mmCIF file of C-alpha atoms in Angstrom:
data_model
loop_
_atom_site.group_PDB
_atom_site.id
_atom_site.type_symbol
_atom_site.label_atom_id
_atom_site.label_comp_id
_atom_site.label_asym_id
_atom_site.label_seq_id
_atom_site.Cartn_x
_atom_site.Cartn_y
_atom_site.Cartn_z
ATOM 1 C CA MET T 142 0.801 -149.885 70.235
ATOM 2 C CA ILE T 143 -2.690 -148.242 71.051
ATOM 3 C CA ALA T 144 -5.674 -149.301 68.325
ATOM 4 C CA ILE T 145 -8.322 -146.546 68.456
ATOM 5 C CA ASP T 146 -11.840 -146.599 66.933
ATOM 6 C CA LEU T 147 -11.921 -143.483 64.338
ATOM 7 C CA LYS T 148 -15.623 -143.895 63.736
ATOM 8 C CA PRO T 149 -16.157 -140.598 65.442
ATOM 9 C CA ILE T 150 -14.795 -139.065 62.437
ATOM 10 C CA GLU T 151 -15.085 -141.202 59.525
ATOM 11 C CA LYS T 152 -17.998 -138.829 58.207
ATOM 12 C CA ILE T 153 -16.929 -135.142 57.360
ATOM 13 C CA SER T 154 -19.543 -133.185 55.458
ATOM 14 C CA PHE T 155 -19.114 -130.945 52.215
ATOM 15 C CA GLY T 156 -20.803 -127.994 55.036
ATOM 16 C CA LEU T 157 -17.960 -128.736 57.711
ATOM 17 C CA CYS T 158 -15.394 -128.436 54.637
ATOM 18 C CA LEU T 159 -16.306 -125.206 54.165
ATOM 19 C CA ILE T 160 -16.485 -124.164 57.212
ATOM 20 C CA VAL T 161 -12.941 -125.084 57.581
ATOM 21 C CA LEU T 162 -11.878 -123.667 54.534
ATOM 22 C CA LEU T 163 -13.469 -120.020 55.568
ATOM 23 C CA GLY T 164 -11.762 -120.268 59.109
ATOM 24 C CA GLY T 165 -8.579 -121.188 57.327
ATOM 25 C CA LEU T 166 -8.852 -118.625 54.871
ATOM 26 C CA LEU T 167 -9.279 -115.532 57.579
ATOM 27 C CA ARG T 168 -6.753 -117.015 60.108
ATOM 28 C CA LEU T 169 -4.006 -117.362 56.822
ATOM 29 C CA TRP T 170 -4.838 -114.487 54.273
ATOM 30 C CA GLY T 171 -2.180 -111.928 54.985
ATOM 31 C CA LEU T 172 -0.886 -113.416 58.219
ATOM 32 C CA GLY T 173 2.668 -112.041 57.828
ATOM 33 C CA ARG T 174 1.227 -108.568 57.061
ATOM 34 C CA ASN T 175 -1.612 -108.044 59.191
ATOM 35 C CA PRO T 176 -1.624 -107.518 61.980
ATOM 36 C CA PRO T 177 1.107 -105.083 60.938
ATOM 37 C CA GLY T 178 4.755 -106.273 62.863
ATOM 38 C CA LEU T 179 5.343 -108.442 65.882
ATOM 39 C CA TYR T 180 4.146 -107.505 68.917
ATOM 40 C CA TRP T 181 6.944 -108.291 71.940
ATOM 41 C CA ASP T 182 6.079 -111.731 73.164
ATOM 42 C CA GLU T 183 5.985 -112.439 69.351
ATOM 43 C CA VAL T 184 9.659 -111.218 68.883
ATOM 44 C CA SER T 185 10.449 -113.136 72.114
ATOM 45 C CA LEU T 186 9.334 -116.784 71.122
ATOM 46 C CA GLY T 187 10.014 -116.472 67.499
ATOM 47 C CA TRP T 188 13.474 -115.424 68.816
ATOM 48 C CA ASN T 189 13.855 -118.402 70.928
ATOM 49 C CA ALA T 190 12.883 -121.071 68.316
ATOM 50 C CA TYR T 191 14.630 -119.604 65.883
ATOM 51 C CA SER T 192 17.862 -119.855 68.429
ATOM 52 C CA ILE T 193 16.481 -123.513 69.403
ATOM 53 C CA LEU T 194 16.657 -123.980 65.492
ATOM 54 C CA LYS T 195 19.946 -123.351 64.960
ATOM 55 C CA THR T 196 21.787 -124.172 68.345
ATOM 56 C CA GLY T 197 19.177 -125.907 70.308
ATOM 57 C CA MET T 198 19.883 -123.737 73.398
ATOM 58 C CA ASP T 199 17.301 -120.653 74.074
ATOM 59 C CA GLU T 200 18.955 -116.950 74.034
ATOM 60 C CA HIS T 201 20.397 -117.448 77.945
ATOM 61 C CA GLY T 202 22.080 -120.383 76.342
ATOM 62 C CA ARG T 203 20.043 -123.408 77.960
ATOM 63 C CA TYR T 204 20.262 -126.576 76.006
ATOM 64 C CA LEU T 205 16.539 -127.624 75.235
ATOM 65 C CA PRO T 206 14.701 -126.218 77.986
ATOM 66 C CA ILE T 207 11.394 -127.991 79.069
ATOM 67 C CA ASP T 208 10.120 -126.016 81.982
ATOM 68 C CA THR T 209 10.525 -122.526 81.050
ATOM 69 C CA PHE T 210 11.806 -119.811 78.494
ATOM 70 C CA TYR T 211 12.712 -116.651 80.783
ATOM 71 C CA ALA T 212 12.329 -113.470 78.528
ATOM 72 C CA PHE T 213 11.331 -109.736 79.213
ATOM 73 C CA GLY T 214 10.915 -110.749 82.759
ATOM 74 C CA ASP T 215 8.447 -113.513 81.908
ATOM 75 C CA TYR T 216 8.686 -117.679 82.242
ATOM 76 C CA LYS T 217 7.190 -118.680 78.946
ATOM 77 C CA PRO T 218 6.187 -122.033 79.216
ATOM 78 C CA PRO T 219 8.002 -123.840 76.135
ATOM 79 C CA ALA T 220 5.573 -125.694 73.639
ATOM 80 C CA TYR T 221 4.803 -122.701 71.266
ATOM 81 C CA ILE T 222 8.356 -121.876 71.138
ATOM 82 C CA TYR T 223 8.526 -125.636 69.789
ATOM 83 C CA ALA T 224 5.576 -125.788 67.848
ATOM 84 C CA ALA T 225 7.615 -122.901 66.156
ATOM 85 C CA VAL T 226 10.580 -124.147 65.116
ATOM 86 C CA PRO T 227 9.500 -126.264 62.463
ATOM 87 C CA SER T 228 8.156 -123.138 60.386
ATOM 88 C CA ILE T 229 10.443 -121.070 60.996
ATOM 89 C CA ALA T 230 12.653 -123.939 59.522
ATOM 90 C CA LEU T 231 10.584 -123.971 56.337
ATOM 91 C CA PHE T 232 9.542 -120.046 56.211
ATOM 92 C CA GLY T 233 12.768 -118.537 57.814
ATOM 93 C CA LEU T 234 12.351 -115.810 60.727
ATOM 94 C CA ASN T 235 9.317 -113.614 60.118
ATOM 95 C CA GLU T 236 6.048 -112.667 60.747
ATOM 96 C CA PHE T 237 4.241 -115.316 58.936
ATOM 97 C CA ALA T 238 6.529 -118.280 60.550
ATOM 98 C CA VAL T 239 6.191 -117.120 64.082
ATOM 99 C CA ARG T 240 2.763 -116.966 63.705
ATOM 100 C CA LEU T 241 1.852 -120.049 61.585
ATOM 101 C CA PRO T 242 1.267 -122.349 64.711
ATOM 102 C CA SER T 243 -1.547 -120.393 66.305
ATOM 103 C CA ALA T 244 -3.278 -119.704 63.167
ATOM 104 C CA LEU T 245 -3.009 -123.664 62.555
ATOM 105 C CA ALA T 246 -4.343 -124.266 65.990
ATOM 106 C CA GLY T 247 -7.249 -121.734 65.539
ATOM 107 C CA ILE T 248 -8.247 -123.945 62.231
ATOM 108 C CA GLY T 249 -8.116 -126.897 64.245
ATOM 109 C CA LEU T 250 -10.499 -125.441 66.706
ATOM 110 C CA VAL T 251 -12.793 -125.016 64.226
ATOM 111 C CA PHE T 252 -12.873 -128.981 63.233
ATOM 112 C CA ILE T 253 -12.887 -129.403 67.200
ATOM 113 C CA THR T 254 -15.527 -127.759 67.743
ATOM 114 C CA TYR T 255 -17.900 -129.191 65.584
ATOM 115 C CA LEU T 256 -16.807 -132.470 67.094
ATOM 116 C CA LEU T 257 -17.713 -131.048 70.451
ATOM 117 C CA GLY T 258 -21.128 -130.211 68.967
ATOM 118 C CA LYS T 259 -21.993 -133.207 67.594
ATOM 119 C CA GLU T 260 -20.766 -135.494 70.213
ATOM 120 C CA LEU T 261 -22.832 -133.613 72.571
ATOM 121 C CA PHE T 262 -25.408 -132.541 71.030
ATOM 122 C CA SER T 263 -26.197 -133.127 66.946
ATOM 123 C CA ARG T 264 -24.574 -132.723 64.153
ATOM 124 C CA LYS T 265 -26.199 -129.448 63.571
ATOM 125 C CA VAL T 266 -24.957 -127.826 66.368
ATOM 126 C CA GLY T 267 -21.395 -129.084 65.759
ATOM 127 C CA LEU T 268 -21.879 -127.484 62.173
ATOM 128 C CA ILE T 269 -23.074 -124.087 63.984
ATOM 129 C CA SER T 270 -20.999 -123.814 66.125
ATOM 130 C CA SER T 271 -17.699 -124.567 64.176
ATOM 131 C CA LEU T 272 -19.145 -121.619 61.760
ATOM 132 C CA LEU T 273 -19.595 -119.513 65.238
ATOM 133 C CA ILE T 274 -16.041 -119.993 65.858
ATOM 134 C CA ALA T 275 -14.817 -119.965 62.522
ATOM 135 C CA VAL T 276 -15.995 -116.287 62.227
ATOM 136 C CA SER T 277 -15.564 -115.224 66.149
ATOM 137 C CA PRO T 278 -13.468 -112.273 66.266
ATOM 138 C CA TRP T 279 -12.394 -113.102 69.708
ATOM 139 C CA ASN T 280 -10.901 -116.212 68.242
ATOM 140 C CA LEU T 281 -9.636 -114.464 64.952
ATOM 141 C CA MET T 282 -7.834 -112.072 67.022
ATOM 142 C CA LEU T 283 -5.832 -114.863 68.865
ATOM 143 C CA SER T 284 -5.220 -117.026 65.776
ATOM 144 C CA ARG T 285 -3.718 -114.162 63.577
ATOM 145 C CA ALA T 286 -1.144 -113.445 66.335
ATOM 146 C CA ALA T 287 1.398 -115.748 68.051
ATOM 147 C CA PHE T 288 -0.943 -116.367 71.269
ATOM 148 C CA GLU T 289 0.310 -119.250 73.287
ATOM 149 C CA ALA T 290 -2.856 -119.337 74.829
ATOM 150 C CA ASN T 291 -4.741 -120.081 71.541
ATOM 151 C CA LEU T 292 -2.665 -123.302 71.472
ATOM 152 C CA GLY T 293 -3.445 -123.913 74.399
ATOM 153 C CA CYS T 294 -7.280 -123.601 74.347
ATOM 154 C CA SER T 295 -6.931 -126.135 70.828
ATOM 155 C CA LEU T 296 -5.400 -128.634 73.267
ATOM 156 C CA ASN T 297 -8.136 -127.949 75.983
ATOM 157 C CA ALA T 298 -10.683 -128.740 73.748
ATOM 158 C CA LEU T 299 -8.933 -132.001 72.072
ATOM 159 C CA GLY T 300 -8.188 -133.185 75.473
ATOM 160 C CA VAL T 301 -12.238 -132.927 76.221
ATOM 161 C CA LEU T 302 -13.237 -134.087 73.245
ATOM 162 C CA PHE T 303 -10.850 -137.079 73.660
ATOM 163 C CA PHE T 304 -12.528 -137.902 77.279
ATOM 164 C CA LEU T 305 -15.935 -137.758 75.964
ATOM 165 C CA TYR T 306 -14.980 -140.596 73.322
ATOM 166 C CA SER T 307 -12.751 -142.499 76.030
ATOM 167 C CA VAL T 308 -16.304 -142.650 78.251
ATOM 168 C CA LYS T 309 -18.990 -142.818 75.618
ATOM 169 C CA ARG T 310 -16.970 -145.142 72.909
ATOM 170 C CA ASN T 311 -13.832 -146.626 73.969
ATOM 171 C CA PRO T 312 -11.448 -146.007 77.213
ATOM 172 C CA LYS T 313 -8.377 -146.388 74.617
ATOM 173 C CA TRP T 314 -9.080 -142.360 73.941
ATOM 174 C CA LEU T 315 -8.213 -141.334 77.652
ATOM 175 C CA PHE T 316 -4.778 -141.717 76.479
ATOM 176 C CA LEU T 317 -4.933 -139.296 73.962
ATOM 177 C CA SER T 318 -6.910 -137.037 76.414
ATOM 178 C CA VAL T 319 -4.456 -136.806 79.120
ATOM 179 C CA THR T 320 -1.479 -136.111 76.417
ATOM 180 C CA SER T 321 -3.825 -133.212 75.375
ATOM 181 C CA PHE T 322 -4.257 -132.013 78.619
ATOM 182 C CA VAL T 323 -0.534 -132.160 79.628
ATOM 183 C CA LEU T 324 0.651 -130.510 76.439
ATOM 184 C CA ALA T 325 -2.076 -127.848 77.187
ATOM 185 C CA VAL T 326 0.112 -127.167 80.602
ATOM 186 C CA TYR T 327 3.432 -126.260 78.593
ATOM 187 C CA THR T 328 1.289 -123.893 76.377
ATOM 188 C CA PHE T 329 0.536 -121.321 78.677
ATOM 189 C CA ASN T 330 0.720 -120.613 82.249
ATOM 190 C CA ALA T 331 -2.819 -120.579 83.394
ATOM 191 C CA ASN T 332 -3.180 -124.211 81.970
ATOM 192 C CA ARG T 333 -0.959 -124.763 84.861
ATOM 193 C CA VAL T 334 -4.137 -124.450 86.599
ATOM 194 C CA ILE T 335 -7.191 -125.466 84.045
ATOM 195 C CA SER T 336 -5.522 -128.281 82.476
ATOM 196 C CA PRO T 337 -5.342 -130.310 85.536
ATOM 197 C CA LEU T 338 -8.911 -129.615 86.708
#
């Protein structure tokens, strides 16, 4: 078993809690209603996640594919679909459940941004950075719909954070860094180039 030093994340301030709460409210409030309806990629992601949940197969009858899901003339990486399975199991096949993994990734990115800013510069820069990402229209838009790229962005940021921890603190963090980057490869096709770099 790998023992990891958790000192980098032991002090969490009240201000950071408020920022993460704000980010969470902006991403989760009315998630199933706004934006109204699902766009075709969200439908495909949700249907395949539901199919995996119920039968273990994608919409084309492939058992637990780990390379790609074929849908609408596109080859979708599998990570978002598998990430949506638990939320669909809990909340049913609906807009909220399909979008929840992206919203959670966006909330996670607010916290990861704080840790990155703190690690690279200072605690104050981390707080300002996390506040900016919490209210960023770009990230809010990506977090309120089922965008695989949003999950990939959070995993890449986590990979960078763990890499910095491995260089500055303890080499054992490198395992988590590599794991985050490998998972990011399975979220969005562009990450097949970005994450290895």
